[in-house]
JSON list of C-alpha atoms in Angstrom, two decimals:
[
{"chain": "O", "resi": 1044, "resn": "MET", "atom": "CA", "xyz": [68.91, 202.43, 254.05]},
{"chain": "O", "resi": 1045, "resn": "HIS", "atom": "CA", "xyz": [71.59, 201.18, 256.51]},
{"chain": "O", "resi": 1046, "resn": "GLU", "atom": "CA", "xyz": [69.99, 197.71, 256.77]},
{"chain": "O", "resi": 1047, "resn": "THR", "atom": "CA", "xyz": [69.78, 197.43, 253.18]},
{"chain": "O", "resi": 1048, "resn": "VAL", "atom": "CA", "xyz": [73.53, 198.16, 252.67]},
{"chain": "O", "resi": 1049, "resn": "ASP", "atom": "CA", "xyz": [74.27, 195.78, 255.68]},
{"chain": "O", "resi": 1050, "resn": "VAL", "atom": "CA", "xyz": [72.42, 193.01, 253.98]},
{"chain": "O", "resi": 1051, "resn": "ILE", "atom": "CA", "xyz": [73.95, 193.52, 250.62]},
{"chain": "O", "resi": 1052, "resn": "ALA", "atom": "CA", "xyz": [77.32, 193.49, 252.23]},
{"chain": "O", "resi": 1053, "resn": "ASP", "atom": "CA", "xyz": [76.54, 190.15, 253.78]},
{"chain": "O", "resi": 1054, "resn": "TRP", "atom": "CA", "xyz": [75.37, 188.82, 250.41]},
{"chain": "O", "resi": 1055, "resn": "ASP", "atom": "CA", "xyz": [78.51, 189.93, 248.63]},
{"chain": "O", "resi": 1056, "resn": "ARG", "atom": "CA", "xyz": [80.57, 188.35, 251.40]},
{"chain": "O", "resi": 1057, "resn": "SER", "atom": "CA", "xyz": [78.76, 184.97, 251.24]},
{"chain": "O", "resi": 1058, "resn": "HIS", "atom": "CA", "xyz": [79.12, 184.70, 247.69]},
{"chain": "O", "resi": 1059, "resn": "ARG", "atom": "CA", "xyz": [82.80, 185.62, 247.70]},
{"chain": "O", "resi": 1060, "resn": "SER", "atom": "CA", "xyz": [83.52, 183.08, 250.34]},
{"chain": "O", "resi": 1061, "resn": "GLY", "atom": "CA", "xyz": [81.25, 180.29, 248.92]},
{"chain": "O", "resi": 1062, "resn": "ALA", "atom": "CA", "xyz": [79.33, 179.99, 252.17]},
{"chain": "O", "resi": 1063, "resn": "ARG", "atom": "CA", "xyz": [76.08, 180.27, 250.23]},
{"chain": "O", "resi": 1064, "resn": "ARG", "atom": "CA", "xyz": [73.49, 177.56, 251.20]},
{"chain": "O", "resi": 1065, "resn": "SER", "atom": "CA", "xyz": [72.26, 178.38, 254.70]},
{"chain": "O", "resi": 1066, "resn": "SER", "atom": "CA", "xyz": [73.67, 181.87, 255.26]},
{"chain": "O", "resi": 1067, "resn": "GLY", "atom": "CA", "xyz": [72.75, 182.80, 251.61]},
{"chain": "O", "resi": 1068, "resn": "CYS", "atom": "CA", "xyz": [69.12, 181.61, 251.77]},
{"chain": "O", "resi": 1069, "resn": "GLN", "atom": "CA", "xyz": [68.64, 183.69, 255.12]},
{"chain": "O", "resi": 1070, "resn": "THR", "atom": "CA", "xyz": [70.12, 186.65, 253.39]},
{"chain": "O", "resi": 1071, "resn": "LEU", "atom": "CA", "xyz": [68.07, 186.25, 250.27]},
{"chain": "O", "resi": 1072, "resn": "ARG", "atom": "CA", "xyz": [64.88, 186.14, 252.36]},
{"chain": "O", "resi": 1073, "resn": "LYS", "atom": "CA", "xyz": [65.89, 189.38, 253.96]},
{"chain": "O", "resi": 1074, "resn": "ILE", "atom": "CA", "xyz": [66.74, 190.85, 250.64]},
{"chain": "O", "resi": 1075, "resn": "ARG", "atom": "CA", "xyz": [63.31, 190.08, 249.29]},
{"chain": "O", "resi": 1076, "resn": "GLU", "atom": "CA", "xyz": [61.62, 191.55, 252.41]},
{"chain": "O", "resi": 1077, "resn": "LEU", "atom": "CA", "xyz": [63.58, 194.58, 252.04]},
{"chain": "O", "resi": 1078, "resn": "ASP", "atom": "CA", "xyz": [62.75, 195.09, 248.44]},
{"chain": "O", "resi": 1079, "resn": "ASP", "atom": "CA", "xyz": [59.03, 194.39, 249.27]},
{"chain": "O", "resi": 1080, "resn": "ALA", "atom": "CA", "xyz": [59.11, 196.95, 252.06]},
{"chain": "O", "resi": 1081, "resn": "LEU", "atom": "CA", "xyz": [60.56, 199.55, 249.59]},
{"chain": "O", "resi": 1082, "resn": "VAL", "atom": "CA", "xyz": [57.91, 198.98, 247.23]},
{"chain": "O", "resi": 1083, "resn": "GLY", "atom": "CA", "xyz": [55.35, 199.29, 250.03]},
{"chain": "O", "resi": 1084, "resn": "TRP", "atom": "CA", "xyz": [57.15, 202.57, 250.97]},
{"chain": "O", "resi": 1085, "resn": "LYS", "atom": "CA", "xyz": [56.69, 203.85, 247.61]},
{"chain": "O", "resi": 1086, "resn": "SER", "atom": "CA", "xyz": [53.00, 203.01, 247.27]},
{"chain": "O", "resi": 1087, "resn": "SER", "atom": "CA", "xyz": [52.41, 204.65, 250.63]},
{"chain": "O", "resi": 1088, "resn": "ARG", "atom": "CA", "xyz": [53.68, 208.27, 249.57]},
{"chain": "O", "resi": 1089, "resn": "SER", "atom": "CA", "xyz": [51.13, 210.92, 249.40]},
{"chain": "O", "resi": 1090, "resn": "ASP", "atom": "CA", "xyz": [50.68, 212.80, 246.09]},
{"chain": "O", "resi": 1091, "resn": "GLY", "atom": "CA", "xyz": [53.02, 215.61, 247.49]},
{"chain": "O", "resi": 1092, "resn": "TRP", "atom": "CA", "xyz": [55.81, 213.07, 247.04]},
{"chain": "O", "resi": 1093, "resn": "LYS", "atom": "CA", "xyz": [55.21, 212.37, 243.39]},
{"chain": "O", "resi": 1094, "resn": "SER", "atom": "CA", "xyz": [57.33, 214.04, 240.76]},
{"chain": "O", "resi": 1095, "resn": "ILE", "atom": "CA", "xyz": [55.75, 215.77, 237.78]},
{"chain": "O", "resi": 1096, "resn": "GLU", "atom": "CA", "xyz": [56.58, 213.90, 234.56]},
{"chain": "O", "resi": 1097, "resn": "TYR", "atom": "CA", "xyz": [57.12, 216.10, 231.30]},
{"chain": "O", "resi": 1098, "resn": "THR", "atom": "CA", "xyz": [57.32, 214.35, 228.10]},
{"chain": "O", "resi": 1099, "resn": "ASP", "atom": "CA", "xyz": [58.10, 217.67, 226.14]},
{"chain": "O", "resi": 1100, "resn": "VAL", "atom": "CA", "xyz": [61.43, 217.55, 227.85]},
{"chain": "O", "resi": 1101, "resn": "LEU", "atom": "CA", "xyz": [62.72, 220.75, 226.04]},
{"chain": "O", "resi": 1102, "resn": "MET", "atom": "CA", "xyz": [59.93, 222.85, 227.45]},
{"chain": "O", "resi": 1103, "resn": "ASP", "atom": "CA", "xyz": [60.95, 225.82, 229.76]},
{"chain": "O", "resi": 1104, "resn": "MET", "atom": "CA", "xyz": [64.42, 224.42, 229.79]},
{"chain": "O", "resi": 1105, "resn": "ARG", "atom": "CA", "xyz": [67.76, 226.49, 230.27]},
{"chain": "O", "resi": 1106, "resn": "SER", "atom": "CA", "xyz": [69.47, 227.01, 227.14]},
{"chain": "O", "resi": 1107, "resn": "TRP", "atom": "CA", "xyz": [72.53, 225.31, 228.18]},
{"chain": "O", "resi": 1108, "resn": "MET", "atom": "CA", "xyz": [70.58, 222.04, 228.91]},
{"chain": "O", "resi": 1109, "resn": "ILE", "atom": "CA", "xyz": [68.95, 221.89, 225.61]},
{"chain": "O", "resi": 1110, "resn": "PRO", "atom": "CA", "xyz": [71.66, 220.09, 223.73]},
{"chain": "O", "resi": 1111, "resn": "LEU", "atom": "CA", "xyz": [72.05, 217.63, 226.49]},
{"chain": "O", "resi": 1112, "resn": "PHE", "atom": "CA", "xyz": [68.26, 216.84, 226.56]},
{"chain": "O", "resi": 1113, "resn": "ALA", "atom": "CA", "xyz": [67.65, 216.91, 222.83]},
{"chain": "O", "resi": 1114, "resn": "HIS", "atom": "CA", "xyz": [70.29, 214.25, 222.27]},
{"chain": "O", "resi": 1115, "resn": "PRO", "atom": "CA", "xyz": [68.93, 210.91, 220.88]},
{"chain": "O", "resi": 1116, "resn": "GLY", "atom": "CA", "xyz": [70.18, 209.20, 224.23]},
{"chain": "O", "resi": 1117, "resn": "ALA", "atom": "CA", "xyz": [68.54, 211.40, 226.50]},
{"chain": "O", "resi": 1118, "resn": "PRO", "atom": "CA", "xyz": [65.49, 210.37, 228.62]},
{"chain": "O", "resi": 1119, "resn": "ALA", "atom": "CA", "xyz": [62.06, 210.69, 226.94]},
{"chain": "O", "resi": 1120, "resn": "VAL", "atom": "CA", "xyz": [60.51, 211.97, 230.09]},
{"chain": "O", "resi": 1121, "resn": "VAL", "atom": "CA", "xyz": [61.90, 214.10, 232.79]},
{"chain": "O", "resi": 1122, "resn": "HIS", "atom": "CA", "xyz": [60.93, 214.43, 236.55]},
{"chain": "O", "resi": 1123, "resn": "GLN", "atom": "CA", "xyz": [60.58, 217.58, 238.30]},
{"chain": "O", "resi": 1124, "resn": "TYR", "atom": "CA", "xyz": [60.19, 217.59, 242.10]},
{"chain": "O", "resi": 1125, "resn": "ASP", "atom": "CA", "xyz": [58.72, 219.97, 244.58]},
{"chain": "O", "resi": 1126, "resn": "CYS", "atom": "CA", "xyz": [62.12, 220.30, 246.27]},
{"chain": "O", "resi": 1127, "resn": "LEU", "atom": "CA", "xyz": [65.62, 218.75, 245.76]},
{"chain": "O", "resi": 1128, "resn": "PRO", "atom": "CA", "xyz": [65.60, 216.50, 248.93]},
{"chain": "O", "resi": 1129, "resn": "GLY", "atom": "CA", "xyz": [62.58, 214.91, 247.28]},
{"chain": "O", "resi": 1130, "resn": "ALA", "atom": "CA", "xyz": [64.69, 214.07, 244.21]},
{"chain": "O", "resi": 1131, "resn": "TYR", "atom": "CA", "xyz": [67.41, 212.76, 246.36]},
{"chain": "O", "resi": 1132, "resn": "THR", "atom": "CA", "xyz": [65.08, 210.55, 248.32]},
{"chain": "O", "resi": 1133, "resn": "TRP", "atom": "CA", "xyz": [63.55, 209.02, 245.20]},
{"chain": "O", "resi": 1134, "resn": "ASN", "atom": "CA", "xyz": [67.06, 208.19, 243.78]},
{"chain": "O", "resi": 1135, "resn": "LEU", "atom": "CA", "xyz": [68.10, 206.85, 247.10]},
{"chain": "O", "resi": 1136, "resn": "TYR", "atom": "CA", "xyz": [64.97, 204.47, 246.89]},
{"chain": "O", "resi": 1137, "resn": "ARG", "atom": "CA", "xyz": [65.87, 203.61, 243.31]},
{"chain": "O", "resi": 1138, "resn": "ILE", "atom": "CA", "xyz": [69.61, 202.97, 244.05]},
{"chain": "O", "resi": 1139, "resn": "LEU", "atom": "CA", "xyz": [68.61, 200.58, 247.17]},
{"chain": "O", "resi": 1140, "resn": "ARG", "atom": "CA", "xyz": [66.36, 198.80, 244.80]},
{"chain": "O", "resi": 1141, "resn": "LEU", "atom": "CA", "xyz": [68.95, 198.36, 242.08]},
{"chain": "O", "resi": 1142, "resn": "LEU", "atom": "CA", "xyz": [71.35, 196.83, 244.74]},
{"chain": "O", "resi": 1143, "resn": "LEU", "atom": "CA", "xyz": [68.59, 194.44, 246.25]},
{"chain": "O", "resi": 1144, "resn": "ASN", "atom": "CA", "xyz": [67.66, 193.33, 242.70]},
{"chain": "O", "resi": 1145, "resn": "ARG", "atom": "CA", "xyz": [71.34, 192.75, 241.74]},
{"chain": "O", "resi": 1146, "resn": "ALA", "atom": "CA", "xyz": [71.67, 190.33, 244.42]},
{"chain": "O", "resi": 1147, "resn": "LEU", "atom": "CA", "xyz": [68.41, 188.69, 243.50]},
{"chain": "O", "resi": 1148, "resn": "ILE", "atom": "CA", "xyz": [69.68, 188.04, 240.05]},
{"chain": "O", "resi": 1149, "resn": "THR", "atom": "CA", "xyz": [73.03, 186.63, 241.24]},
{"chain": "O", "resi": 1150, "resn": "ALA", "atom": "CA", "xyz": [71.27, 183.89, 243.38]},
{"chain": "O", "resi": 1151, "resn": "ASN", "atom": "CA", "xyz": [72.06, 180.54, 242.03]},
{"chain": "O", "resi": 1152, "resn": "ASP", "atom": "CA", "xyz": [69.54, 177.79, 241.17]},
{"chain": "O", "resi": 1153, "resn": "GLU", "atom": "CA", "xyz": [69.82, 176.17, 244.58]},
{"chain": "O", "resi": 1154, "resn": "GLU", "atom": "CA", "xyz": [69.11, 179.33, 246.32]},
{"chain": "O", "resi": 1155, "resn": "ARG", "atom": "CA", "xyz": [66.18, 180.14, 244.09]},
{"chain": "O", "resi": 1156, "resn": "GLN", "atom": "CA", "xyz": [64.55, 176.65, 244.78]},
{"chain": "O", "resi": 1157, "resn": "ALA", "atom": "CA", "xyz": [64.81, 177.38, 248.63]},
{"chain": "O", "resi": 1158, "resn": "VAL", "atom": "CA", "xyz": [63.59, 181.00, 248.50]},
{"chain": "O", "resi": 1159, "resn": "PRO", "atom": "CA", "xyz": [60.64, 182.21, 246.26]},
{"chain": "O", "resi": 1160, "resn": "LEU", "atom": "CA", "xyz": [62.21, 184.94, 244.20]},
{"chain": "O", "resi": 1161, "resn": "PRO", "atom": "CA", "xyz": [61.31, 186.97, 241.14]},
{"chain": "O", "resi": 1162, "resn": "SER", "atom": "CA", "xyz": [62.52, 185.49, 238.00]},
{"chain": "O", "resi": 1163, "resn": "ARG", "atom": "CA", "xyz": [65.81, 186.98, 236.71]},
{"chain": "O", "resi": 1164, "resn": "GLN", "atom": "CA", "xyz": [64.01, 188.65, 233.87]},
{"chain": "O", "resi": 1165, "resn": "GLN", "atom": "CA", "xyz": [61.46, 190.22, 236.20]},
{"chain": "O", "resi": 1166, "resn": "SER", "atom": "CA", "xyz": [64.43, 191.72, 238.32]},
{"chain": "O", "resi": 1167, "resn": "ILE", "atom": "CA", "xyz": [66.12, 192.92, 234.98]},
{"chain": "O", "resi": 1168, "resn": "THR", "atom": "CA", "xyz": [62.87, 194.62, 234.02]},
{"chain": "O", "resi": 1169, "resn": "ILE", "atom": "CA", "xyz": [62.52, 196.41, 237.51]},
{"chain": "O", "resi": 1170, "resn": "MET", "atom": "CA", "xyz": [66.31, 197.41, 237.43]},
{"chain": "O", "resi": 1171, "resn": "ALA", "atom": "CA", "xyz": [65.76, 198.91, 233.74]},
{"chain": "O", "resi": 1172, "resn": "GLU", "atom": "CA", "xyz": [62.76, 200.84, 235.13]},
{"chain": "O", "resi": 1173, "resn": "LEU", "atom": "CA", "xyz": [64.69, 202.17, 238.13]},
{"chain": "O", "resi": 1174, "resn": "VAL", "atom": "CA", "xyz": [67.67, 203.28, 235.80]},
{"chain": "O", "resi": 1175, "resn": "GLU", "atom": "CA", "xyz": [65.21, 205.09, 233.59]},
{"chain": "O", "resi": 1176, "resn": "GLY", "atom": "CA", "xyz": [63.85, 206.82, 236.74]},
{"chain": "O", "resi": 1177, "resn": "ILE", "atom": "CA", "xyz": [67.44, 207.94, 237.70]},
{"chain": "O", "resi": 1178, "resn": "CYS", "atom": "CA", "xyz": [67.98, 209.14, 234.24]},
{"chain": "O", "resi": 1179, "resn": "SER", "atom": "CA", "xyz": [64.65, 211.17, 234.14]},
{"chain": "O", "resi": 1180, "resn": "SER", "atom": "CA", "xyz": [65.51, 212.80, 237.41]},
{"chain": "O", "resi": 1181, "resn": "VAL", "atom": "CA", "xyz": [68.82, 214.26, 236.26]},
{"chain": "O", "resi": 1182, "resn": "TYR", "atom": "CA", "xyz": [66.76, 217.32, 234.99]},
{"chain": "O", "resi": 1183, "resn": "ALA", "atom": "CA", "xyz": [65.72, 218.10, 238.75]},
{"chain": "O", "resi": 1184, "resn": "HIS", "atom": "CA", "xyz": [69.26, 218.01, 239.92]},
{"chain": "O", "resi": 1185, "resn": "LEU", "atom": "CA", "xyz": [70.61, 220.31, 236.97]},
{"chain": "O", "resi": 1186, "resn": "SER", "atom": "CA", "xyz": [67.79, 222.84, 237.10]},
{"chain": "O", "resi": 1187, "resn": "VAL", "atom": "CA", "xyz": [68.32, 223.90, 240.77]},
{"chain": "O", "resi": 1188, "resn": "SER", "atom": "CA", "xyz": [68.80, 227.56, 240.97]},
{"chain": "O", "resi": 1189, "resn": "ILE", "atom": "CA", "xyz": [72.15, 228.61, 242.40]},
{"chain": "O", "resi": 1190, "resn": "ALA", "atom": "CA", "xyz": [71.96, 232.02, 244.29]},
{"chain": "O", "resi": 1191, "resn": "GLY", "atom": "CA", "xyz": [74.04, 234.72, 242.62]},
{"chain": "O", "resi": 1192, "resn": "ARG", "atom": "CA", "xyz": [74.25, 232.90, 239.25]},
{"chain": "O", "resi": 1193, "resn": "ASP", "atom": "CA", "xyz": [72.41, 233.47, 235.98]},
{"chain": "O", "resi": 1194, "resn": "GLU", "atom": "CA", "xyz": [71.21, 230.47, 234.16]}
]
């Protein structure tokens, strides 16, 4: 996580200062490596790390959440996790990949020729999936029981 944030900060600095070619290409390679590593991390998780996905989003939902999740803009799928730290971990994964793919999108044509990168459209598609995952995980954060509180 810290390495990703450091690399993104380097990328942002190099683009603001205009020092893009040499340091930018090295940073882009690192960004690509980190994104690939995160994809590898995700695929190496055991079944215990996976969320349960519900498409009947109003099933067993607390009454105060129903208007939120019945709204047309609500996610079509909700995720339920075994534990809240699991939900946090998955969202951290999604946020880190969003930052990395944002940087990949901002690479200019010269940098794209020097470093093999996914197309801008591929990164946009990945980012849309990540955002959808974050939206789907909101239920897990809202449904945590608080001791001494009713619904």
